[in-house]
PDB file of C-alpha atoms and ligand atoms in Angstrom:
ATOM      1  CA  UNK H   1      12.225 -19.579  23.278  1.00 57.00           C
ATOM      2  CA  UNK H   2       8.668 -18.662  24.221  1.00 74.00           C
ATOM      3  CA  UNK H   3       5.861 -20.228  22.303  1.00 93.00           C
ATOM      4  CA  UNK H   4       3.664 -18.292  19.904  1.00 95.00           C
ATOM      5  CA  UNK H   5       0.663 -18.209  22.233  1.00 95.00           C
ATOM      6  CA  UNK H   6       2.737 -16.658  25.040  1.00 97.00           C
ATOM      7  CA  UNK H   7       4.233 -14.036  22.746  1.00 98.00           C
ATOM      8  CA  UNK H   8       0.779 -13.091  21.440  1.00 98.00           C
ATOM      9  CA  UNK H   9      -0.681 -12.787  24.918  1.00 98.00           C
ATOM     10  CA  UNK H  10       2.289 -10.636  26.051  1.00 98.00           C
ATOM     11  CA  UNK H  11       1.806  -8.357  23.030  1.00 98.00           C
ATOM     12  CA  UNK H  12      -1.926  -7.996  23.698  1.00 98.00           C
ATOM     13  CA  UNK H  13      -1.399  -7.259  27.411  1.00 98.00           C
ATOM     14  CA  UNK H  14       1.307  -4.676  26.730  1.00 98.00           C
ATOM     15  CA  UNK H  15      -0.650  -3.042  23.918  1.00 98.00           C
ATOM     16  CA  UNK H  16      -3.601  -2.735  26.258  1.00 98.00           C
ATOM     17  CA  UNK H  17      -1.521  -1.245  29.108  1.00 98.00           C
ATOM     18  CA  UNK H  18       0.174   1.250  26.794  1.00 98.00           C
ATOM     19  CA  UNK H  19      -2.955   2.133  24.793  1.00 97.00           C
ATOM     20  CA  UNK H  20      -1.271   0.989  21.592  1.00 97.00           C
ATOM     21  CA  UNK H  21      -2.994  -0.063  18.381  1.00 96.00           C
ATOM     22  CA  UNK H  22      -1.446  -2.567  15.989  1.00 97.00           C
ATOM     23  CA  UNK H  23      -1.995  -1.906  12.283  1.00 97.00           C
ATOM     24  CA  UNK H  24      -0.903  -4.424   9.644  1.00 97.00           C
ATOM     25  CA  UNK H  25      -0.816  -4.241   5.871  1.00 96.00           C
ATOM     26  CA  UNK H  26      -2.503  -6.982   3.834  1.00 95.00           C
ATOM     27  CA  UNK H  27       0.942  -8.328   2.751  1.00 97.00           C
ATOM     28  CA  UNK H  28       2.245  -9.017   6.269  1.00 98.00           C
ATOM     29  CA  UNK H  29       2.858 -12.619   7.351  1.00 98.00           C
ATOM     30  CA  UNK H  30      -0.309 -14.447   8.526  1.00 98.00           C
ATOM     31  CA  UNK H  31       0.673 -14.388  12.244  1.00 98.00           C
ATOM     32  CA  UNK H  32       1.035 -10.610  12.158  1.00 98.00           C
ATOM     33  CA  UNK H  33      -2.208 -10.057  10.228  1.00 98.00           C
ATOM     34  CA  UNK H  34      -4.075 -12.336  12.638  1.00 98.00           C
ATOM     35  CA  UNK H  35      -2.740 -10.486  15.666  1.00 97.00           C
ATOM     36  CA  UNK H  36      -3.350  -6.944  14.383  1.00 97.00           C
ATOM     37  CA  UNK H  37      -6.221  -4.776  15.589  1.00 96.00           C
ATOM     38  CA  UNK H  38      -6.702  -3.616  12.022  1.00 95.00           C
ATOM     39  CA  UNK H  39      -5.538  -4.803   8.622  1.00 96.00           C
ATOM     40  CA  UNK H  40      -5.993  -3.091   5.299  1.00 92.00           C
ATOM     41  CA  UNK H  41      -4.554  -1.409   2.230  1.00 87.00           C
ATOM     42  CA  UNK H  42      -2.514   1.794   2.381  1.00 80.00           C
ATOM     43  CA  UNK H  43      -5.579   4.039   2.176  1.00 75.00           C
ATOM     44  CA  UNK H  44      -7.569   2.226   4.872  1.00 84.00           C
ATOM     45  CA  UNK H  45      -4.575   2.187   7.205  1.00 88.00           C
ATOM     46  CA  UNK H  46      -3.839   5.899   6.800  1.00 77.00           C
ATOM     47  CA  UNK H  47      -7.500   6.698   7.486  1.00 82.00           C
ATOM     48  CA  UNK H  48      -7.452   4.445  10.555  1.00 86.00           C
ATOM     49  CA  UNK H  49      -4.228   6.012  11.775  1.00 82.00           C
ATOM     50  CA  UNK H  50      -5.801   9.478  11.523  1.00 83.00           C
ATOM     51  CA  UNK H  51      -8.876   8.419  13.507  1.00 90.00           C
ATOM     52  CA  UNK H  52      -7.481   6.332  16.327  1.00 90.00           C
ATOM     53  CA  UNK H  53      -7.308   7.647  19.895  1.00 91.00           C
ATOM     54  CA  UNK H  54      -4.454   5.280  20.747  1.00 95.00           C
ATOM     55  CA  UNK H  55      -1.247   6.846  22.136  1.00 96.00           C
ATOM     56  CA  UNK H  56       1.009   4.483  20.221  1.00 96.00           C
ATOM     57  CA  UNK H  57       0.662   3.107  16.691  1.00 96.00           C
ATOM     58  CA  UNK H  58       2.614  -0.046  15.928  1.00 97.00           C
ATOM     59  CA  UNK H  59       2.796  -0.078  12.142  1.00 97.00           C
ATOM     60  CA  UNK H  60       3.476  -3.503  10.667  1.00 98.00           C
ATOM     61  CA  UNK H  61       4.254  -2.617   7.093  1.00 97.00           C
ATOM     62  CA  UNK H  62       7.024  -0.741   5.324  1.00 97.00           C
ATOM     63  CA  UNK H  63       8.676   2.566   6.156  1.00 97.00           C
ATOM     64  CA  UNK H  64       6.574   4.884   3.975  1.00 96.00           C
ATOM     65  CA  UNK H  65       3.412   3.567   5.667  1.00 95.00           C
ATOM     66  CA  UNK H  66       4.737   4.402   9.132  1.00 96.00           C
ATOM     67  CA  UNK H  67       5.777   7.815   7.807  1.00 96.00           C
ATOM     68  CA  UNK H  68       2.240   8.319   6.513  1.00 94.00           C
ATOM     69  CA  UNK H  69       0.914   7.561  10.003  1.00 94.00           C
ATOM     70  CA  UNK H  70       3.401  10.058  11.480  1.00 95.00           C
ATOM     71  CA  UNK H  71       2.236  12.661   8.929  1.00 94.00           C
ATOM     72  CA  UNK H  72      -1.426  12.321   9.902  1.00 92.00           C
ATOM     73  CA  UNK H  73      -0.863  11.794  13.657  1.00 92.00           C
ATOM     74  CA  UNK H  74       2.002  14.063  14.807  1.00 93.00           C
ATOM     75  CA  UNK H  75       1.010  13.708  18.468  1.00 93.00           C
ATOM     76  CA  UNK H  76       1.188   9.937  18.510  1.00 94.00           C
ATOM     77  CA  UNK H  77       4.223   7.747  18.837  1.00 96.00           C
ATOM     78  CA  UNK H  78       4.501   5.783  15.580  1.00 96.00           C
ATOM     79  CA  UNK H  79       6.627   2.678  15.818  1.00 98.00           C
ATOM     80  CA  UNK H  80       7.770   0.416  13.007  1.00 98.00           C
ATOM     81  CA  UNK H  81       8.925  -2.916  14.487  1.00 98.00           C
ATOM     82  CA  UNK H  82      11.651  -3.395  11.827  1.00 98.00           C
ATOM     83  CA  UNK H  83      13.263  -0.118  10.808  1.00 98.00           C
ATOM     84  CA  UNK H  84      14.814  -1.362   7.585  1.00 97.00           C
ATOM     85  CA  UNK H  85      11.521  -2.642   6.144  1.00 98.00           C
ATOM     86  CA  UNK H  86      11.476  -0.341   3.124  1.00 98.00           C
ATOM     87  CA  UNK H  87       9.775  -0.032  -0.244  1.00 98.00           C
ATOM     88  CA  UNK H  88      11.935  -0.308  -3.363  1.00 98.00           C
ATOM     89  CA  UNK H  89       9.498   1.815  -5.339  1.00 98.00           C
ATOM     90  CA  UNK H  90       9.389   4.628  -2.788  1.00 98.00           C
ATOM     91  CA  UNK H  91      13.190   4.701  -2.874  1.00 98.00           C
ATOM     92  CA  UNK H  92      13.210   5.288  -6.651  1.00 98.00           C
ATOM     93  CA  UNK H  93      12.379   8.990  -6.325  1.00 98.00           C
ATOM     94  CA  UNK H  94      13.800  11.708  -4.102  1.00 98.00           C
ATOM     95  CA  UNK H  95      12.692  15.296  -3.511  1.00 98.00           C
ATOM     96  CA  UNK H  96      15.348  16.856  -5.769  1.00 98.00           C
ATOM     97  CA  UNK H  97      14.417  14.566  -8.670  1.00 98.00           C
ATOM     98  CA  UNK H  98      10.786  15.586  -8.250  1.00 98.00           C
ATOM     99  CA  UNK H  99      11.702  19.290  -8.100  1.00 98.00           C
ATOM    100  CA  UNK H 100      13.545  18.817 -11.404  1.00 98.00           C
ATOM    101  CA  UNK H 101      10.469  17.150 -12.943  1.00 98.00           C
ATOM    102  CA  UNK H 102       8.317  20.060 -11.743  1.00 98.00           C
ATOM    103  CA  UNK H 103      10.726  22.504 -13.414  1.00 98.00           C
ATOM    104  CA  UNK H 104      10.251  20.552 -16.664  1.00 98.00           C
ATOM    105  CA  UNK H 105       6.437  20.851 -16.365  1.00 98.00           C
ATOM    106  CA  UNK H 106       5.867  24.223 -14.704  1.00 98.00           C
ATOM    107  CA  UNK H 107       2.467  24.681 -13.042  1.00 97.00           C
ATOM    108  CA  UNK H 108       1.398  21.049 -13.588  1.00 98.00           C
ATOM    109  CA  UNK H 109      -0.063  19.525 -10.401  1.00 98.00           C
ATOM    110  CA  UNK H 110       1.791  16.609  -8.859  1.00 98.00           C
ATOM    111  CA  UNK H 111      -0.198  13.513  -7.818  1.00 98.00           C
ATOM    112  CA  UNK H 112       1.968  11.236  -5.698  1.00 98.00           C
ATOM    113  CA  UNK H 113       1.221   7.640  -4.833  1.00 97.00           C
ATOM    114  CA  UNK H 114       1.425   6.995  -1.083  1.00 95.00           C
ATOM    115  CA  UNK H 115       4.263   4.557  -1.798  1.00 96.00           C
ATOM    116  CA  UNK H 116       6.688   7.475  -1.576  1.00 98.00           C
ATOM    117  CA  UNK H 117       8.879   9.147   1.023  1.00 98.00           C
ATOM    118  CA  UNK H 118       7.585  12.002   3.191  1.00 98.00           C
ATOM    119  CA  UNK H 119       9.948  14.467   1.456  1.00 98.00           C
ATOM    120  CA  UNK H 120       8.467  13.520  -1.933  1.00 98.00           C
ATOM    121  CA  UNK H 121       4.928  13.909  -0.573  1.00 98.00           C
ATOM    122  CA  UNK H 122       5.965  17.336   0.723  1.00 98.00           C
ATOM    123  CA  UNK H 123       6.820  18.360  -2.881  1.00 98.00           C
ATOM    124  CA  UNK H 124       3.437  17.103  -4.157  1.00 98.00           C
ATOM    125  CA  UNK H 125       0.019  18.725  -4.481  1.00 98.00           C
ATOM    126  CA  UNK H 126      -2.046  15.676  -3.637  1.00 98.00           C
ATOM    127  CA  UNK H 127      -1.511  12.034  -2.709  1.00 97.00           C
ATOM    128  CA  UNK H 128      -3.345   9.005  -4.024  1.00 96.00           C
ATOM    129  CA  UNK H 129      -3.396   5.289  -3.344  1.00 93.00           C
ATOM    130  CA  UNK H 130      -4.068   2.421  -5.693  1.00 92.00           C
ATOM    131  CA  UNK H 131      -7.667   2.526  -4.435  1.00 90.00           C
ATOM    132  CA  UNK H 132      -8.385   6.111  -5.498  1.00 93.00           C
ATOM    133  CA  UNK H 133      -5.754   7.151  -8.105  1.00 96.00           C
ATOM    134  CA  UNK H 134      -8.213   7.603 -10.990  1.00 97.00           C
ATOM    135  CA  UNK H 135     -10.652   9.635  -8.838  1.00 96.00           C
ATOM    136  CA  UNK H 136      -7.806  11.811  -7.502  1.00 97.00           C
ATOM    137  CA  UNK H 137      -6.441  12.641 -10.974  1.00 98.00           C
ATOM    138  CA  UNK H 138      -9.942  13.478 -12.263  1.00 97.00           C
ATOM    139  CA  UNK H 139     -10.604  15.560  -9.141  1.00 96.00           C
ATOM    140  CA  UNK H 140      -7.655  17.863  -9.960  1.00 97.00           C
ATOM    141  CA  UNK H 141      -9.592  18.951 -13.102  1.00 97.00           C
ATOM    142  CA  UNK H 142      -6.195  19.817 -14.589  1.00 98.00           C
ATOM    143  CA  UNK H 143      -5.533  19.085 -18.275  1.00 98.00           C
ATOM    144  CA  UNK H 144      -2.116  17.696 -17.338  1.00 98.00           C
ATOM    145  CA  UNK H 145      -0.794  15.987 -14.217  1.00 98.00           C
ATOM    146  CA  UNK H 146       2.545  14.650 -13.036  1.00 98.00           C
ATOM    147  CA  UNK H 147       2.240  11.217 -11.403  1.00 98.00           C
ATOM    148  CA  UNK H 148       4.962   9.766  -9.206  1.00 98.00           C
ATOM    149  CA  UNK H 149       6.629   7.397  -8.483  1.00 98.00           C
ATOM    150  CA  UNK H 150       4.855   4.434 -10.183  1.00 98.00           C
ATOM    151  CA  UNK H 151       4.840   4.387 -13.992  1.00 98.00           C
ATOM    152  CA  UNK H 152       2.454   1.394 -14.057  1.00 98.00           C
ATOM    153  CA  UNK H 153      -0.154   3.053 -11.848  1.00 98.00           C
ATOM    154  CA  UNK H 154       0.263   6.200 -13.977  1.00 98.00           C
ATOM    155  CA  UNK H 155      -0.297   4.253 -17.183  1.00 98.00           C
ATOM    156  CA  UNK H 156      -3.384   2.594 -15.650  1.00 98.00           C
ATOM    157  CA  UNK H 157      -4.752   6.041 -14.770  1.00 98.00           C
ATOM    158  CA  UNK H 158      -3.906   7.323 -18.265  1.00 98.00           C
ATOM    159  CA  UNK H 159      -6.160   4.618 -19.720  1.00 97.00           C
ATOM    160  CA  UNK H 160      -9.067   6.037 -17.729  1.00 97.00           C
ATOM    161  CA  UNK H 161      -8.746   9.764 -18.301  1.00 98.00           C
ATOM    162  CA  UNK H 162      -8.338  12.263 -21.148  1.00 98.00           C
ATOM    163  CA  UNK H 163      -5.953  14.265 -18.959  1.00 98.00           C
ATOM    164  CA  UNK H 164      -2.285  14.017 -19.958  1.00 98.00           C
ATOM    165  CA  UNK H 165      -0.292  12.062 -17.375  1.00 98.00           C
ATOM    166  CA  UNK H 166       3.476  12.620 -17.119  1.00 98.00           C
ATOM    167  CA  UNK H 167       4.886   9.654 -15.204  1.00 98.00           C
ATOM    168  CA  UNK H 168       8.031   9.234 -13.152  1.00 98.00           C
ATOM    169  CA  UNK H 169       9.795   6.046 -14.272  1.00 98.00           C
ATOM    170  CA  UNK H 170       9.520   4.152 -10.964  1.00 98.00           C
ATOM    171  CA  UNK H 171       7.979   0.751 -10.387  1.00 98.00           C
ATOM    172  CA  UNK H 172       7.512  -1.993  -7.834  1.00 98.00           C
ATOM    173  CA  UNK H 173       9.996  -4.761  -8.705  1.00 98.00           C
ATOM    174  CA  UNK H 174       7.660  -7.410  -7.299  1.00 98.00           C
ATOM    175  CA  UNK H 175       4.661  -6.450  -9.442  1.00 98.00           C
ATOM    176  CA  UNK H 176       6.644  -5.230 -12.428  1.00 98.00           C
ATOM    177  CA  UNK H 177       8.343  -8.616 -12.880  1.00 98.00           C
ATOM    178  CA  UNK H 178       5.018 -10.357 -13.453  1.00 98.00           C
ATOM    179  CA  UNK H 179       4.888 -11.418 -17.105  1.00 98.00           C
ATOM    180  CA  UNK H 180       2.001 -12.088 -19.453  1.00 98.00           C
ATOM    181  CA  UNK H 181       3.426 -15.613 -19.931  1.00 98.00           C
ATOM    182  CA  UNK H 182       3.229 -16.353 -16.197  1.00 98.00           C
ATOM    183  CA  UNK H 183      -0.323 -15.022 -16.011  1.00 98.00           C
ATOM    184  CA  UNK H 184      -1.424 -16.987 -19.085  1.00 98.00           C
ATOM    185  CA  UNK H 185       0.057 -20.134 -17.570  1.00 98.00           C
ATOM    186  CA  UNK H 186      -1.993 -19.582 -14.402  1.00 98.00           C
ATOM    187  CA  UNK H 187      -5.084 -18.929 -16.546  1.00 98.00           C
ATOM    188  CA  UNK H 188      -4.551 -22.185 -18.462  1.00 98.00           C
ATOM    189  CA  UNK H 189      -4.125 -24.065 -15.194  1.00 98.00           C
ATOM    190  CA  UNK H 190      -7.275 -22.542 -13.702  1.00 98.00           C
ATOM    191  CA  UNK H 191      -9.682 -21.923 -16.574  1.00 97.00           C
ATOM    192  CA  UNK H 192     -12.729 -19.993 -15.432  1.00 93.00           C
ATOM    193  CA  UNK H 193     -10.948 -18.302 -12.510  1.00 98.00           C
ATOM    194  CA  UNK H 194     -11.296 -14.500 -12.446  1.00 98.00           C
ATOM    195  CA  UNK H 195      -8.013 -12.605 -12.768  1.00 98.00           C
ATOM    196  CA  UNK H 196      -7.671  -9.815 -10.189  1.00 98.00           C
ATOM    197  CA  UNK H 197      -4.608  -7.585 -10.603  1.00 98.00           C
ATOM    198  CA  UNK H 198      -3.003  -4.749  -8.674  1.00 98.00           C
ATOM    199  CA  UNK H 199      -2.424  -1.563 -10.728  1.00 98.00           C
ATOM    200  CA  UNK H 200       1.329  -1.806  -9.982  1.00 98.00           C
ATOM    201  CA  UNK H 201       1.455  -4.681 -12.517  1.00 98.00           C
ATOM    202  CA  UNK H 202       2.722  -3.900 -16.030  1.00 98.00           C
ATOM    203  CA  UNK H 203       0.122  -2.555 -18.517  1.00 98.00           C
ATOM    204  CA  UNK H 204       0.164  -5.738 -20.639  1.00 98.00           C
ATOM    205  CA  UNK H 205      -0.823  -7.777 -17.552  1.00 98.00           C
ATOM    206  CA  UNK H 206      -3.562  -5.291 -16.610  1.00 98.00           C
ATOM    207  CA  UNK H 207      -4.946  -5.656 -20.171  1.00 98.00           C
ATOM    208  CA  UNK H 208      -5.779  -9.272 -19.317  1.00 98.00           C
ATOM    209  CA  UNK H 209      -7.462  -8.509 -15.994  1.00 98.00           C
ATOM    210  CA  UNK H 210     -11.203  -7.850 -15.731  1.00 98.00           C
ATOM    211  CA  UNK H 211     -10.644  -6.738 -12.124  1.00 98.00           C
ATOM    212  CA  UNK H 212      -7.932  -4.180 -11.262  1.00 97.00           C
ATOM    213  CA  UNK H 213      -8.003  -3.137  -7.611  1.00 96.00           C
ATOM    214  CA  UNK H 214      -5.977  -2.206  -4.525  1.00 93.00           C
ATOM    215  CA  UNK H 215      -5.415  -5.058  -2.055  1.00 94.00           C
ATOM    216  CA  UNK H 216      -8.532  -4.180  -0.038  1.00 91.00           C
ATOM    217  CA  UNK H 217     -10.429  -3.646  -3.281  1.00 94.00           C
ATOM    218  CA  UNK H 218      -9.632  -7.256  -4.211  1.00 97.00           C
ATOM    219  CA  UNK H 219     -10.804  -8.446  -0.782  1.00 97.00           C
ATOM    220  CA  UNK H 220     -14.087  -6.612  -1.252  1.00 97.00           C
ATOM    221  CA  UNK H 221     -14.543  -7.855  -4.811  1.00 98.00           C
ATOM    222  CA  UNK H 222     -13.890 -11.501  -3.905  1.00 98.00           C
ATOM    223  CA  UNK H 223     -16.282 -11.320  -0.949  1.00 98.00           C
ATOM    224  CA  UNK H 224     -19.116  -9.833  -2.989  1.00 98.00           C
ATOM    225  CA  UNK H 225     -18.580 -11.830  -6.183  1.00 98.00           C
ATOM    226  CA  UNK H 226     -20.635 -14.861  -7.123  1.00 98.00           C
ATOM    227  CA  UNK H 227     -17.509 -16.349  -8.753  1.00 98.00           C
ATOM    228  CA  UNK H 228     -15.785 -19.165  -6.867  1.00 98.00           C
ATOM    229  CA  UNK H 229     -12.196 -19.083  -8.197  1.00 98.00           C
ATOM    230  CA  UNK H 230      -9.715 -16.248  -8.525  1.00 98.00           C
ATOM    231  CA  UNK H 231      -6.174 -15.750  -9.818  1.00 98.00           C
ATOM    232  CA  UNK H 232      -4.477 -13.098  -7.709  1.00 98.00           C
ATOM    233  CA  UNK H 233      -1.875 -10.871  -9.382  1.00 98.00           C
ATOM    234  CA  UNK H 234      -0.319  -9.134  -6.411  1.00 98.00           C
ATOM    235  CA  UNK H 235       2.048  -9.896  -3.529  1.00 98.00           C
ATOM    236  CA  UNK H 236       1.168 -13.389  -2.275  1.00 98.00           C
ATOM    237  CA  UNK H 237       0.556 -12.170   1.299  1.00 97.00           C
ATOM    238  CA  UNK H 238      -2.938 -11.181   0.183  1.00 98.00           C
ATOM    239  CA  UNK H 239      -3.869 -14.843  -0.260  1.00 98.00           C
ATOM    240  CA  UNK H 240      -4.105 -15.250   3.517  1.00 98.00           C
ATOM    241  CA  UNK H 241      -6.907 -12.721   4.151  1.00 97.00           C
ATOM    242  CA  UNK H 242      -8.626 -13.735   0.902  1.00 98.00           C
ATOM    243  CA  UNK H 243      -8.782 -17.398   1.964  1.00 98.00           C
ATOM    244  CA  UNK H 244      -9.667 -16.537   5.559  1.00 97.00           C
ATOM    245  CA  UNK H 245     -12.625 -14.371   4.546  1.00 98.00           C
ATOM    246  CA  UNK H 246     -13.859 -16.758   1.831  1.00 98.00           C
ATOM    247  CA  UNK H 247     -13.442 -20.380   2.952  1.00 98.00           C
ATOM    248  CA  UNK H 248     -15.822 -21.546   0.197  1.00 98.00           C
ATOM    249  CA  UNK H 249     -13.771 -19.939  -2.618  1.00 98.00           C
ATOM    250  CA  UNK H 250     -10.407 -20.755  -4.203  1.00 98.00           C
ATOM    251  CA  UNK H 251      -7.507 -18.359  -4.717  1.00 98.00           C
ATOM    252  CA  UNK H 252      -4.374 -18.993  -6.777  1.00 98.00           C
ATOM    253  CA  UNK H 253      -1.286 -16.788  -7.047  1.00 98.00           C
ATOM    254  CA  UNK H 254      -0.668 -15.484 -10.579  1.00 98.00           C
ATOM    255  CA  UNK H 255       2.988 -16.288  -9.918  1.00 98.00           C
ATOM    256  CA  UNK H 256       4.493 -17.851  -6.768  1.00 97.00           C
ATOM    257  CA  UNK H 257       7.494 -15.497  -6.842  1.00 97.00           C
ATOM    258  CA  UNK H 258       5.513 -12.344  -6.065  1.00 98.00           C
ATOM    259  CA  UNK H 259       6.969 -11.898  -2.590  1.00 98.00           C
ATOM    260  CA  UNK H 260       7.990  -8.549  -1.108  1.00 98.00           C
ATOM    261  CA  UNK H 261      10.858  -9.447   1.241  1.00 98.00           C
ATOM    262  CA  UNK H 262      10.465  -6.164   3.127  1.00 98.00           C
ATOM    263  CA  UNK H 263       6.828  -6.909   3.916  1.00 98.00           C
ATOM    264  CA  UNK H 264       7.910 -10.242   5.425  1.00 98.00           C
ATOM    265  CA  UNK H 265      10.561  -8.831   7.770  1.00 98.00           C
ATOM    266  CA  UNK H 266       8.208  -8.231  10.709  1.00 98.00           C
ATOM    267  CA  UNK H 267       7.636 -11.133  13.092  1.00 98.00           C
ATOM    268  CA  UNK H 268       5.794 -11.449  16.404  1.00 98.00           C
ATOM    269  CA  UNK H 269       9.019 -11.065  18.435  1.00 98.00           C
ATOM    270  CA  UNK H 270       9.799  -7.802  16.612  1.00 98.00           C
ATOM    271  CA  UNK H 271       6.378  -6.488  17.603  1.00 98.00           C
ATOM    272  CA  UNK H 272       6.861  -7.519  21.225  1.00 98.00           C
ATOM    273  CA  UNK H 273      10.318  -5.927  21.437  1.00 98.00           C
ATOM    274  CA  UNK H 274       9.145  -2.729  19.791  1.00 98.00           C
ATOM    275  CA  UNK H 275       6.263  -2.468  22.264  1.00 98.00           C
ATOM    276  CA  UNK H 276       8.524  -3.117  25.251  1.00 98.00           C
ATOM    277  CA  UNK H 277      11.174  -0.599  24.171  1.00 98.00           C
ATOM    278  CA  UNK H 278       8.876   1.808  22.305  1.00 98.00           C
ATOM    279  CA  UNK H 279      11.358   1.923  19.442  1.00 98.00           C
ATOM    280  CA  UNK H 280      12.144   2.346  16.573  1.00 98.00           C
ATOM    281  CA  UNK H 281      10.086   5.523  16.292  1.00 98.00           C
ATOM    282  CA  UNK H 282       9.298   7.031  12.893  1.00 98.00           C
ATOM    283  CA  UNK H 283       8.875  10.794  13.161  1.00 98.00           C
ATOM    284  CA  UNK H 284       8.701  13.029  10.123  1.00 98.00           C
ATOM    285  CA  UNK H 285      10.402  16.420  10.740  1.00 98.00           C
ATOM    286  CA  UNK H 286       7.750  19.105  11.254  1.00 98.00           C
ATOM    287  CA  UNK H 287       8.584  21.332   8.253  1.00 98.00           C
ATOM    288  CA  UNK H 288       8.279  18.344   5.895  1.00 98.00           C
ATOM    289  CA  UNK H 289       5.280  16.952   7.759  1.00 98.00           C
ATOM    290  CA  UNK H 290       3.207  20.122   7.375  1.00 98.00           C
ATOM    291  CA  UNK H 291       3.673  20.163   3.600  1.00 98.00           C
ATOM    292  CA  UNK H 292       3.179  16.409   3.221  1.00 97.00           C
ATOM    293  CA  UNK H 293       0.055  16.587   5.398  1.00 96.00           C
ATOM    294  CA  UNK H 294      -1.547  19.053   2.977  1.00 97.00           C
ATOM    295  CA  UNK H 295      -1.097  16.532   0.139  1.00 97.00           C
ATOM    296  CA  UNK H 296      -2.549  13.686   2.232  1.00 94.00           C
ATOM    297  CA  UNK H 297      -5.389  15.896   3.548  1.00 93.00           C
ATOM    298  CA  UNK H 298      -6.387  16.849  -0.002  1.00 95.00           C
ATOM    299  CA  UNK H 299      -6.546  13.181  -0.918  1.00 93.00           C
ATOM    300  CA  UNK H 300      -8.927  12.559   1.992  1.00 88.00           C
ATOM    301  CA  UNK H 301     -11.283  15.235   0.542  1.00 90.00           C
ATOM    302  CA  UNK H 302     -11.687  13.318  -2.727  1.00 90.00           C
ATOM    303  CA  UNK H 303     -14.982  11.414  -2.705  1.00 80.00           C
ATOM    304  CA  UNK H 304     -14.527   7.652  -2.499  1.00 71.00           C
ATOM    305  CA  UNK H 305     -16.602   5.053  -4.365  1.00 62.00           C
TER     306      UNK H 305
HETATM  307  P1  LIG F   1      -2.323  -1.311  -1.435  1.00 65.73           P
HETATM  308  O1  LIG F   1      -2.472   0.130  -1.093  1.00 65.73           O
HETATM  309  O2  LIG F   1      -3.194  -1.750  -2.563  1.00 65.73           O
HETATM  310  O3  LIG F   1      -2.516  -2.166  -0.237  1.00 65.73           O
HETATM  311  O4  LIG F   1      -0.848  -1.552  -1.971  1.00 65.73           O
HETATM  312  C1  LIG F   1       0.289  -1.207  -1.248  1.00 65.73           C
HETATM  313  C2  LIG F   1       1.493  -1.775  -1.849  1.00 65.73           C
HETATM  314  O5  LIG F   1       2.569  -1.657  -1.325  1.00 65.73           O
HETATM  315  C3  LIG F   1       1.359  -2.471  -3.109  1.00 65.73           C
HETATM  316  O6  LIG F   1       2.554  -3.046  -3.471  1.00 65.73           O
HETATM  317 FE1  LIG F   2       6.890  -1.449  -2.187  1.00 65.73          FE
HETATM  318 FE2  LIG F   2       6.342  -3.292  -4.006  1.00 65.73          FE
HETATM  319 FE3  LIG F   2       6.837  -4.045  -1.521  1.00 65.73          FE
HETATM  320 FE4  LIG F   2       4.546  -2.772  -2.130  1.00 65.73          FE
HETATM  321  S1  LIG F   2       5.178  -4.792  -2.814  1.00 65.73           S
HETATM  322  S2  LIG F   2       5.897  -2.344  -0.396  1.00 65.73           S
HETATM  323  S3  LIG F   2       5.274  -1.366  -3.714  1.00 65.73           S
HETATM  324  S4  LIG F   2       8.296  -3.021  -2.924  1.00 65.73           S
END
């Protein structure tokens, strides 16, 4: 078995020779985040994927994220080191179910969270991420919108707009299982710490949080804040970049059990093998890609804060 240092240097050498870029989501294991050329939330990574001049994108995340890269970069080879790293929320809605919802609300624009399959994006008018969902819904200027697949993100948006939001009943099991009791326990244990929560958490948890942000939004907030202690209500992988960027501050998980098993499937050896073999490739079929691209492209037009 090779040691970690050797594996990392092999990956870097091969990535350089093959003009490959390694992107990693903020929930990946620390070794993978530390190795990546770029880390970020779903929005930052899709923007990066669209801008890179690399020939190969190694996407360390879950399947919908690699699909998103394939949607914005059809000419690049997009590789996901572990093919069965999926997203339970994305799998809660398929294209036919969305078509049925559209029939129930004729003419109402569909805003779809990036945590969705390419075929669902292809049935949608515009995409959003947790970083820009409120801006995207407002930008539609429509009195009513359909939001899929996350009911918690939809309810968060509903709190911030007069537009009527019809939500698909999907959720992230990891965030949705976080209870008010668990959060209050963490708050009692760390009085004075600022609660930062991801909008995939249930509404009653978000009620308690003065800071509701995407993963990169939390990183930015913690960096800029004068506060010294934070309770973090999202997947615990985010604690690594938070601590790394803020060695003088303290970060506590809202609940230790917030672990997305799919986000932890990718290891250094998987990255090395995928670079050597240039598989598994994620390629969205062109007729779906063109439609899904329009929804992602529209999202990119929405001004960001
Ligand atoms: P972010 O876009 O905030 O990084 O979230 C992605 C995700 O999968 C949350 O569970
Ligand atoms: Fe999907 Fe939830 Fe995992 Fe994010 S944390 S990838 S939403 S299952």
